[in-house]
Amino acid sequence: MAACGKKLINDPKDVVTQFIEGLVETYPGLQYLDGFPEVKVVLRSDVEVGTYDKVAVICGGGSGHEPAHGGFVGQGMLTAAVSGDVFTSPPVNSILAAIQAVTGPKGCLLVVTNYTGDRLNFGLAAEEAKSEGYKVEMVIVGDDCALSPTQGIAGRRGLAGTILVNKVAGAAAAAGLPLEEVAEQARHASKLVGTMGVALSVCTLPGQGTSDRLGPHQMELGLGIHGEPGAAVIELQPVDAVVTRVLKQILSPETQYVPITRGDRVILLTNGLGATPIMELMIATRKTVRKLQLEYDIATDRVYTGSFMTSLDMQGFSISLMKSDTTILKCLDASTKAPCWPAGTDDWQKPAKIAVPAPPSCGMKSDKMLQRSRELTKQVCILEASIEAGAKEIIWIKDSLNEWDSKVGDGDCGTTMYRGAIAILEDMKKCYPMNDVAETVNEIGATVRRVMGGTTGILYDILCKAAYASLKGTKTVEAKHWAHALQSSIGAISKYGGALEGYRTMLDALIPASKVLRERLEAGDDPLDAFIVSSEAALTGAESTRHMQAQAGRSSYIAADKLASAPDPGAMAAAAWYRAAALSLKNMSCHSDP
């Protein structure tokens, strides 16, 4: 039996009415109609019954597609939106009530998505309204491009392209055009738009079980916004490949879903289906725009990215393409107070990219510096072996670091450190001036800053910068110089990061190592032995973080009992590379002091 999907709701029977109540509380320009909650109609608060002097534009359908359609009610777009229960067409009496509430002498236009229930209920309501003397026109939107155009009498489903049609109709009505012209512009727009969706998961209805129709490595092409099966279930693919497939389907010359051909200009709507991060939607938009330009010679006049017509918590997106013309653009650019239509801009001309000088990269180092790096001395061998050992150890423990971090942080410590380690190994072979220890340490900081990012990257860059300042000018770097550099690095990290020993951070590995290293060297121990013993202290310190309450970083938000399940991943990473570097010294065939 499927597990019940988790929802932040009260009673599943009340989700629609409580959504509408929250909507009108949020946006003062909206209100709900008398008869609520049985009659679920959102309308403009500035429209009085029977007196509206422009064509009213009404859309609606089953709920679960928010912000459609209530979020698009406002001057310049919809005059009213009618909601049914989740994925259920609104009843005739609710639609009729909406018509009666907002329709004045100029009549009203019903924009209806092409589903049998919606067509029948809106159609009957339109006939009832006409019998009462109202002027009513109806436009059916069927923009689905996933299924064969010969699907019987049902026809193509109405999808996110409906939002663009609503905007065109709303702008035409706001301009004072008569009902016939408003309807004609809406019909014209509906013929120019095509949509196809893809999803990684099927939506979960309030109070019902979660579907397992799609496996963990599957995705579905062309499924409906109510979770209806689509055209095909395929293996999970990168978004670039998915966009390529979707565009091929929408722009297919065989099916001719839309009258868009090479050299045309289009409007692009990238629509999230409910549980898709804006980051992923923007990645899809990026590929879509480039693919249209490079492969189809199609330019985008307008690009809209966001969640417009969702499917509850479905993870996926749809792409809508509408052929552009002067009338369409004028309507899309017209002002509106609909709260969920994306804020426009007065200038849609894309500026040329501004050339910004990039920071010097590893590949831009001088020939003189690179020549120095090729002069292999004992010091170079020792330094290279230590760096390589530390980086390879981080690569080896990547998954362990991620596992620990998933329990006490955001789960990416290993991946972040891995990126840094890989880049260090690559840059070391190409451009580190290995005969200059201080400069090499400085370049390691530049590498991690470039590829690691976030708190970890900047902390390691600070560590390297402080060590560089300590080592700079030292011709032959000995163990005592490394000890002082480590102490300086710890001081800099503590100064800028705010952490101290016992705060459950990387310093809980580095501070014990630094103390032991200095003590052993001052006692006259062999430097190699001092490094080995100090690395053991680093590992012990890192392990001890299991028993600490975090006072810095993301772990400080985690309860103590959760923290006890894993050591601090940052401390474990620091201990790992430090110990690997120390052991490499011991294993070197040349046992001269570092």
XYZ file of C-alpha atoms in Angstrom:
594
model
C 0.000 0.000 0.000
C 1.377 3.407 -0.973
C 2.401 5.676 1.866
C 0.285 8.783 2.399
C 2.050 11.823 0.990
C 3.194 14.418 3.522
C 1.400 17.751 3.184
C 1.296 20.954 5.229
C -2.506 21.071 5.313
C -5.383 20.627 7.728
C -8.333 18.610 6.449
C -7.830 17.498 2.811
C -11.443 18.544 2.133
C -10.612 22.155 3.023
C -7.436 22.759 1.019
C -9.079 24.759 -1.773
C -11.159 27.050 0.409
C -8.280 27.677 2.784
C -5.972 28.421 -0.138
C -8.432 30.998 -1.446
C -8.735 32.591 1.992
C -4.968 32.897 2.192
C -4.805 34.290 -1.334
C -7.246 37.135 -0.706
C -5.572 37.929 2.625
C -2.269 38.267 0.802
C -3.446 40.392 -2.135
C -5.816 43.287 -1.310
C -6.893 43.573 -4.949
C -8.667 40.209 -4.718
C -11.826 39.032 -3.001
C -13.991 35.948 -3.017
C -17.603 35.860 -4.073
C -20.654 35.571 -1.858
C -21.618 31.957 -1.414
C -18.072 30.981 -0.486
C -16.958 28.294 0.288
C -19.491 26.375 -1.827
C -18.972 28.885 -4.622
C -15.199 29.112 -5.029
C -14.732 32.243 -7.116
C -11.895 34.772 -6.831
C -12.575 38.157 -8.433
C -11.207 41.639 -8.607
C -12.167 43.691 -5.574
C -12.707 46.810 -7.725
C -15.450 45.245 -9.892
C -19.043 45.775 -8.852
C -21.839 43.503 -9.960
C -23.410 44.525 -13.252
C -21.454 47.755 -13.678
C -18.150 46.628 -15.166
C -17.655 48.654 -18.356
C -15.202 46.364 -20.149
C -15.279 42.771 -21.346
C -14.863 40.445 -18.372
C -12.349 37.608 -18.806
C -12.996 34.479 -16.736
C -10.913 31.333 -16.509
C -10.941 28.399 -14.141
C -10.794 24.689 -13.611
C -9.816 22.166 -11.006
C -7.570 23.341 -8.193
C -4.055 22.059 -7.625
C -2.486 24.157 -10.393
C -1.724 27.229 -8.331
C -1.021 30.026 -8.960
C -3.383 29.290 -11.871
C -5.908 30.646 -12.011
C -6.663 32.779 -8.946
C -3.185 34.274 -8.922
C -3.782 35.782 -12.357
C -6.874 37.754 -11.399
C -6.274 41.479 -11.635
C -6.590 44.540 -13.831
C -5.133 43.688 -17.255
C -5.620 39.947 -16.959
C -8.480 37.889 -15.482
C -11.566 39.499 -14.022
C -12.472 36.339 -12.133
C -11.262 32.765 -11.639
C -13.473 29.813 -10.778
C -12.039 26.930 -8.766
C -13.254 23.381 -8.465
C -11.981 20.873 -5.980
C -8.498 19.443 -6.598
C -8.308 18.270 -10.225
C -12.113 18.555 -10.507
C -13.927 20.902 -12.862
C -15.893 23.635 -11.070
C -19.662 23.130 -10.995
C -21.989 25.026 -13.298
C -23.506 27.112 -10.505
C -20.074 28.465 -9.493
C -19.208 29.386 -13.078
C -22.595 31.022 -13.553
C -22.156 32.963 -10.318
C -18.822 34.297 -11.585
C -20.383 35.381 -14.882
C -23.231 37.144 -13.093
C -20.845 38.875 -10.672
C -18.440 40.480 -13.139
C -20.208 40.734 -16.497
C -21.450 44.129 -17.560
C -22.964 45.388 -20.798
C -19.885 44.467 -22.857
C -20.180 40.762 -21.991
C -17.601 38.191 -20.916
C -15.113 35.780 -22.384
C -14.643 32.327 -20.885
C -11.144 30.893 -21.430
C -11.383 27.143 -20.895
C -8.685 24.473 -20.830
C -9.505 21.536 -23.076
C -10.724 18.891 -20.632
C -14.123 17.292 -21.053
C -15.404 18.310 -17.625
C -14.305 21.916 -18.070
C -15.798 22.169 -21.558
C -19.135 20.751 -20.416
C -19.472 22.761 -17.204
C -18.315 26.061 -18.683
C -20.392 25.417 -21.800
C -23.585 24.807 -19.837
C -22.909 27.843 -17.658
C -22.423 29.932 -20.808
C -25.765 28.762 -22.201
C -27.487 29.518 -18.899
C -25.949 32.991 -18.864
C -26.994 33.658 -22.459
C -30.563 32.663 -21.611
C -30.457 35.322 -18.886
C -29.382 37.977 -21.380
C -25.612 37.998 -20.897
C -23.248 38.241 -23.853
C -20.834 35.309 -23.562
C -18.076 33.927 -25.778
C -15.910 30.878 -25.044
C -12.383 30.004 -26.216
C -10.987 26.503 -25.728
C -7.210 26.183 -25.261
C -5.567 22.892 -26.220
C -1.837 23.458 -26.419
C -0.543 19.977 -25.540
C 2.056 18.739 -28.036
C 2.907 15.438 -26.377
C 0.160 13.235 -27.736
C -0.872 12.430 -31.281
C -3.132 15.074 -32.839
C -5.525 12.269 -33.744
C -6.658 11.427 -30.205
C -10.371 11.159 -30.963
C -12.855 13.847 -30.002
C -11.069 14.725 -26.729
C -8.375 16.691 -28.543
C -5.233 18.218 -27.127
C -5.146 19.035 -23.421
C -4.964 22.566 -22.093
C -1.644 23.244 -20.379
C 0.518 26.192 -19.346
C 0.042 27.963 -22.675
C -3.366 28.922 -21.277
C -1.615 31.486 -19.071
C -0.303 33.326 -22.134
C -3.745 33.225 -23.735
C -5.247 34.691 -20.558
C -2.751 37.541 -20.626
C -3.525 38.333 -24.252
C -7.282 38.264 -23.609
C -6.976 40.324 -20.446
C -4.922 43.016 -22.146
C -7.322 43.202 -25.095
C -10.266 43.549 -22.714
C -8.488 46.190 -20.628
C -7.876 48.177 -23.824
C -11.660 48.480 -24.250
C -12.068 46.205 -27.271
C -15.510 44.673 -27.889
C -16.228 41.069 -26.958
C -15.865 39.739 -30.500
C -12.375 41.211 -30.873
C -11.256 40.080 -27.426
C -12.409 36.550 -28.242
C -10.708 36.656 -31.633
C -7.398 37.741 -30.126
C -7.635 34.936 -27.561
C -8.398 32.370 -30.283
C -5.536 33.698 -32.369
C -3.159 33.336 -29.411
C -4.380 29.823 -28.624
C -3.556 28.688 -32.162
C -0.001 29.986 -31.880
C 1.055 28.183 -28.692
C 2.304 24.667 -28.002
C 3.364 23.039 -24.739
C 5.021 19.843 -23.590
C 5.838 18.771 -20.055
C 8.306 16.356 -18.462
C 8.332 15.065 -14.901
C 10.520 13.148 -12.496
C 7.648 12.340 -10.154
C 3.874 12.038 -10.187
C 1.940 14.463 -8.014
C 0.405 13.420 -4.684
C -3.179 14.476 -3.989
C -3.996 15.739 -0.470
C -4.843 12.799 1.777
C -3.848 10.195 -0.776
C -0.880 7.892 -1.269
C 2.294 8.757 -3.127
C 2.496 7.178 -6.564
C 5.361 4.834 -7.360
C 4.686 4.843 -11.094
C 8.092 6.342 -11.854
C 11.181 4.582 -10.567
C 14.143 6.440 -9.049
C 15.963 6.566 -12.395
C 12.981 7.253 -14.644
C 11.219 10.298 -16.013
C 8.036 10.748 -17.997
C 7.565 12.768 -21.154
C 4.287 14.449 -21.892
C 2.305 13.514 -18.813
C -0.737 15.640 -17.999
C -1.022 18.221 -15.243
C -3.303 15.876 -13.314
C -0.709 13.117 -13.348
C -2.184 11.335 -16.367
C 0.292 9.035 -18.134
C 2.199 10.721 -20.904
C 3.771 9.754 -24.178
C 6.716 7.762 -22.825
C 8.614 6.742 -19.708
C 12.375 6.936 -20.254
C 15.580 6.704 -18.270
C 16.588 9.871 -16.448
C 18.567 12.199 -18.725
C 20.418 15.517 -18.341
C 18.153 18.519 -18.799
C 19.903 19.559 -22.027
C 18.903 16.254 -23.619
C 15.352 16.607 -22.300
C 14.990 20.119 -23.709
C 16.273 18.919 -27.085
C 13.636 16.202 -27.154
C 10.815 18.517 -26.074
C 11.638 21.145 -28.700
C 11.794 18.492 -31.399
C 8.292 17.394 -30.432
C 6.748 20.876 -30.209
C 8.317 22.047 -33.470
C 7.743 18.814 -35.380
C 6.952 19.643 -39.031
C 5.027 16.357 -39.315
C 2.466 17.064 -36.593
C 2.434 20.863 -37.104
C 1.244 21.518 -33.565
C 2.262 25.173 -33.897
C 2.837 27.379 -36.957
C 6.441 28.077 -35.978
C 9.165 27.609 -38.573
C 12.804 28.494 -39.058
C 13.436 32.217 -38.807
C 10.346 32.956 -36.687
C 10.337 34.723 -33.352
C 8.683 33.240 -30.275
C 7.646 33.757 -26.689
C 9.082 31.163 -24.303
C 7.376 30.134 -21.065
C 9.338 27.703 -18.872
C 6.864 26.515 -16.263
C 7.597 24.646 -13.045
C 5.158 21.897 -12.127
C 5.207 22.479 -8.382
C 8.345 20.982 -6.850
C 11.047 22.139 -9.250
C 13.652 24.608 -7.930
C 14.015 27.843 -9.859
C 17.662 26.877 -10.440
C 16.577 23.882 -12.516
C 13.984 25.925 -14.408
C 16.612 28.523 -15.315
C 18.954 25.778 -16.548
C 16.150 24.525 -18.793
C 15.491 28.057 -20.055
C 19.177 28.560 -20.809
C 19.304 25.486 -23.000
C 15.974 26.221 -24.669
C 16.969 29.715 -25.773
C 20.315 28.530 -27.133
C 18.833 25.497 -28.865
C 16.164 27.616 -30.557
C 18.765 30.064 -31.803
C 21.469 27.672 -32.925
C 19.481 24.754 -34.321
C 16.161 26.265 -35.382
C 17.190 29.863 -36.151
C 14.362 30.999 -33.871
C 14.808 34.069 -31.662
C 12.993 34.654 -28.368
C 11.180 37.967 -28.040
C 10.075 37.299 -24.448
C 11.187 34.724 -21.880
C 9.165 33.916 -18.766
C 10.509 31.429 -16.209
C 8.722 30.377 -13.038
C 5.747 28.409 -11.730
C 2.565 29.442 -13.554
C 0.426 26.316 -13.881
C 1.579 23.602 -11.503
C 0.465 20.097 -10.632
C 0.553 20.122 -6.825
C 3.980 18.748 -5.876
C 5.010 17.306 -9.222
C 8.738 17.557 -9.907
C 9.212 18.650 -13.478
C 8.639 21.443 -15.953
C 6.892 22.285 -19.181
C 8.009 24.380 -22.126
C 5.530 26.549 -23.998
C 6.353 28.267 -27.287
C 4.062 30.900 -28.759
C 4.688 32.416 -32.162
C 5.358 36.108 -31.726
C 3.690 38.990 -33.532
C 3.104 42.658 -32.834
C -0.339 42.175 -31.300
C 0.812 39.337 -29.035
C 3.797 41.329 -27.773
C 1.692 44.404 -27.121
C -0.725 42.360 -25.021
C 1.999 40.562 -23.093
C 3.764 43.831 -22.330
C 0.590 45.630 -21.251
C 0.439 46.505 -17.571
C -1.420 44.241 -15.191
C -2.085 44.041 -11.469
C -2.467 40.263 -11.499
C -0.235 39.322 -8.551
C 1.410 36.236 -10.050
C 2.168 37.512 -13.536
C 5.942 38.162 -13.658
C 6.982 41.756 -13.261
C 7.711 43.216 -16.662
C 10.455 45.445 -17.930
C 10.372 48.565 -20.021
C 13.322 47.439 -22.124
C 13.322 43.961 -23.660
C 16.391 44.684 -25.769
C 19.179 42.435 -24.546
C 22.419 44.381 -24.052
C 25.677 43.065 -25.371
C 27.755 41.232 -22.814
C 30.154 43.484 -20.930
C 33.741 42.276 -21.014
C 34.956 41.861 -17.447
C 38.615 40.948 -16.945
C 38.881 37.523 -15.363
C 41.218 36.980 -12.430
C 44.521 35.461 -13.499
C 44.217 31.712 -13.752
C 46.745 28.984 -13.260
C 47.234 28.784 -17.018
C 48.293 32.449 -17.172
C 51.433 32.119 -15.010
C 54.667 33.467 -16.418
C 57.092 31.248 -18.273
C 59.734 32.085 -15.687
C 57.551 30.770 -12.882
C 56.727 27.595 -14.808
C 60.400 27.045 -15.559
C 61.190 27.216 -11.828
C 58.509 24.625 -11.197
C 60.266 22.140 -13.465
C 63.574 22.298 -11.573
C 63.216 19.187 -9.424
C 65.087 19.424 -6.118
C 64.728 17.400 -2.948
C 62.491 20.114 -1.536
C 60.285 19.912 -4.622
C 60.024 16.138 -4.295
C 59.030 16.375 -0.649
C 56.512 19.158 -1.243
C 55.000 17.462 -4.271
C 54.659 14.135 -2.464
C 52.986 15.761 0.527
C 50.486 17.733 -1.570
C 49.675 14.688 -3.686
C 49.180 12.457 -0.647
C 46.864 14.935 1.082
C 44.763 15.502 -2.052
C 44.453 11.788 -2.834
C 43.341 11.054 0.723
C 40.512 13.600 0.373
C 39.469 11.959 -2.884
C 39.493 8.566 -1.177
C 37.230 9.639 1.723
C 34.803 11.789 -0.293
C 31.797 9.530 0.318
C 32.509 9.250 4.043
C 32.696 13.023 4.344
C 29.378 13.379 2.516
C 27.772 10.751 4.714
C 28.888 12.492 7.909
C 27.834 15.850 6.517
C 24.376 14.541 5.592
C 23.829 13.880 9.302
C 25.127 17.173 10.649
C 25.112 19.624 7.720
C 24.018 19.918 4.119
C 25.626 16.747 2.799
C 28.212 18.176 0.394
C 31.432 18.461 2.404
C 33.020 15.511 0.604
C 31.976 16.747 -2.829
C 33.328 20.234 -2.097
C 36.639 18.948 -0.783
C 36.867 16.495 -3.690
C 36.584 19.358 -6.198
C 39.427 21.138 -4.459
C 41.610 18.037 -4.324
C 41.142 17.228 -8.005
C 41.941 20.814 -9.001
C 45.054 20.894 -6.803
C 46.417 17.745 -8.421
C 45.792 19.175 -11.893
C 47.244 22.611 -11.148
C 50.270 21.184 -9.361
C 51.379 19.416 -12.533
C 50.801 22.468 -14.714
C 51.682 25.621 -12.904
C 52.646 25.504 -9.234
C 56.137 27.019 -8.747
C 57.246 24.058 -6.634
C 60.727 25.424 -5.891
C 59.098 28.379 -4.165
C 57.237 26.875 -1.206
C 55.475 30.064 -0.178
C 54.229 30.773 -3.703
C 53.050 27.180 -4.062
C 51.003 27.465 -0.863
C 49.578 30.728 -2.174
C 48.611 29.055 -5.465
C 46.892 26.222 -3.599
C 44.737 28.884 -1.950
C 43.910 30.361 -5.351
C 42.945 26.914 -6.629
C 40.547 26.114 -3.815
C 39.015 29.578 -3.970
C 38.334 29.067 -7.664
C 36.706 25.653 -7.478
C 35.389 25.060 -3.952
C 33.348 28.131 -3.114
C 31.226 28.567 -0.011
C 32.542 28.680 3.532
C 34.946 25.778 3.082
C 36.655 27.311 0.068
C 37.176 30.706 1.668
C 38.426 29.204 4.951
C 41.054 27.157 3.139
C 42.041 30.181 1.083
C 42.484 32.159 4.315
C 44.558 29.261 5.704
C 46.818 29.333 2.647
C 47.134 33.116 2.585
C 48.206 33.225 6.237
C 50.688 30.398 5.670
C 52.023 32.205 2.598
C 52.595 35.384 4.610
C 54.443 33.366 7.242
C 56.637 31.476 4.761
C 57.320 34.294 2.311
C 60.982 35.161 2.060
C 62.167 31.890 3.591
C 64.641 30.297 1.201
C 64.852 26.882 2.833
C 61.653 25.954 4.584
C 62.242 23.760 7.616
C 59.910 22.065 10.081
C 59.939 25.050 12.441
C 58.758 27.285 9.593
C 55.872 24.926 8.829
C 54.931 24.899 12.516
C 54.838 28.680 12.601
C 52.869 28.801 9.337
C 50.283 26.375 10.721
C 49.934 28.460 13.856
C 49.466 31.616 11.760
C 46.834 29.879 9.621
C 44.877 28.793 12.681
C 44.975 32.342 14.018
C 43.648 33.759 10.745
C 40.822 31.213 10.495
C 39.815 31.911 14.091
C 39.976 35.673 13.547
C 37.777 35.767 10.466
C 35.617 32.696 11.034
C 35.083 33.247 14.760
C 35.696 29.615 15.743
C 37.845 28.395 18.648
C 38.895 24.988 19.861
C 35.841 23.042 21.020
C 33.456 24.744 18.560
C 33.228 21.576 16.423
C 35.069 22.814 13.338
C 38.217 22.022 11.363
C 40.182 23.842 14.074
C 39.502 20.937 16.447
C 41.863 18.931 14.247
C 44.377 21.653 13.388
C 44.838 23.189 16.850
C 45.875 19.902 18.557
C 48.172 19.173 15.617
C 49.787 22.586 15.925
C 50.281 22.293 19.676
C 51.862 18.853 19.469
C 54.071 19.790 16.513
C 55.516 22.826 18.311
C 55.975 20.918 21.574
C 57.815 18.054 19.875
C 60.047 20.324 17.860
C 60.907 22.417 20.911
C 61.748 19.196 22.766
C 64.245 18.348 20.036
C 62.337 15.434 18.443
C 63.104 14.324 14.937
C 60.958 16.497 12.637
C 59.531 13.490 10.819
C 58.428 11.920 14.091
C 57.023 15.260 15.233
C 54.851 15.475 12.126
C 53.588 11.894 12.567
C 52.679 12.409 16.232
C 51.017 15.743 15.480
C 48.939 14.075 12.748
C 47.734 11.532 15.305
C 46.698 14.435 17.525
C 44.789 15.923 14.581
C 42.874 12.672 14.060
C 42.094 12.338 17.768
C 40.886 15.925 17.865
C 38.656 15.389 14.848
C 37.116 12.243 16.352
C 36.439 14.086 19.605
C 34.026 16.410 17.811
C 31.355 13.706 18.145
C 30.971 14.815 21.756
C 30.897 18.563 21.099
C 27.937 20.891 20.682
C 28.595 22.909 17.538
C 28.979 26.645 17.986
C 29.822 27.587 14.417
C 28.668 26.686 10.911
C 25.517 24.864 9.817
C 25.973 22.208 12.497
C 25.203 24.836 15.152
C 21.545 24.526 14.127
C 21.496 20.764 14.751
C 20.378 19.159 18.024
C 23.112 17.592 20.198
C 21.737 14.052 19.884
C 21.918 14.300 16.081
C 25.485 15.628 16.193
C 26.623 12.661 18.276
C 25.928 10.366 15.311
C 28.909 11.658 13.342
C 32.154 13.587 13.772
C 32.497 17.023 12.237
C 33.245 16.383 8.539
C 35.378 19.513 8.227
C 37.588 18.404 11.110
C 37.847 14.885 9.691
C 38.850 16.268 6.296
C 41.561 18.457 7.843
C 42.891 15.543 9.894
C 42.878 13.289 6.829
C 44.952 15.471 4.543
C 47.304 16.474 7.361
C 47.970 12.855 8.373
C 48.379 11.723 4.752
C 50.925 14.478 4.151
C 52.836 13.533 7.336
C 52.932 9.862 6.413
C 54.203 10.729 2.949
C 57.212 12.425 4.554
C 58.020 9.259 6.435
C 57.761 7.207 3.281
C 59.983 9.408 1.185
C 63.171 7.776 0.061
C 65.008 10.984 0.890
C 64.704 11.535 4.630
C 65.993 15.055 4.775
C 64.100 17.483 6.981
C 61.089 19.237 5.420
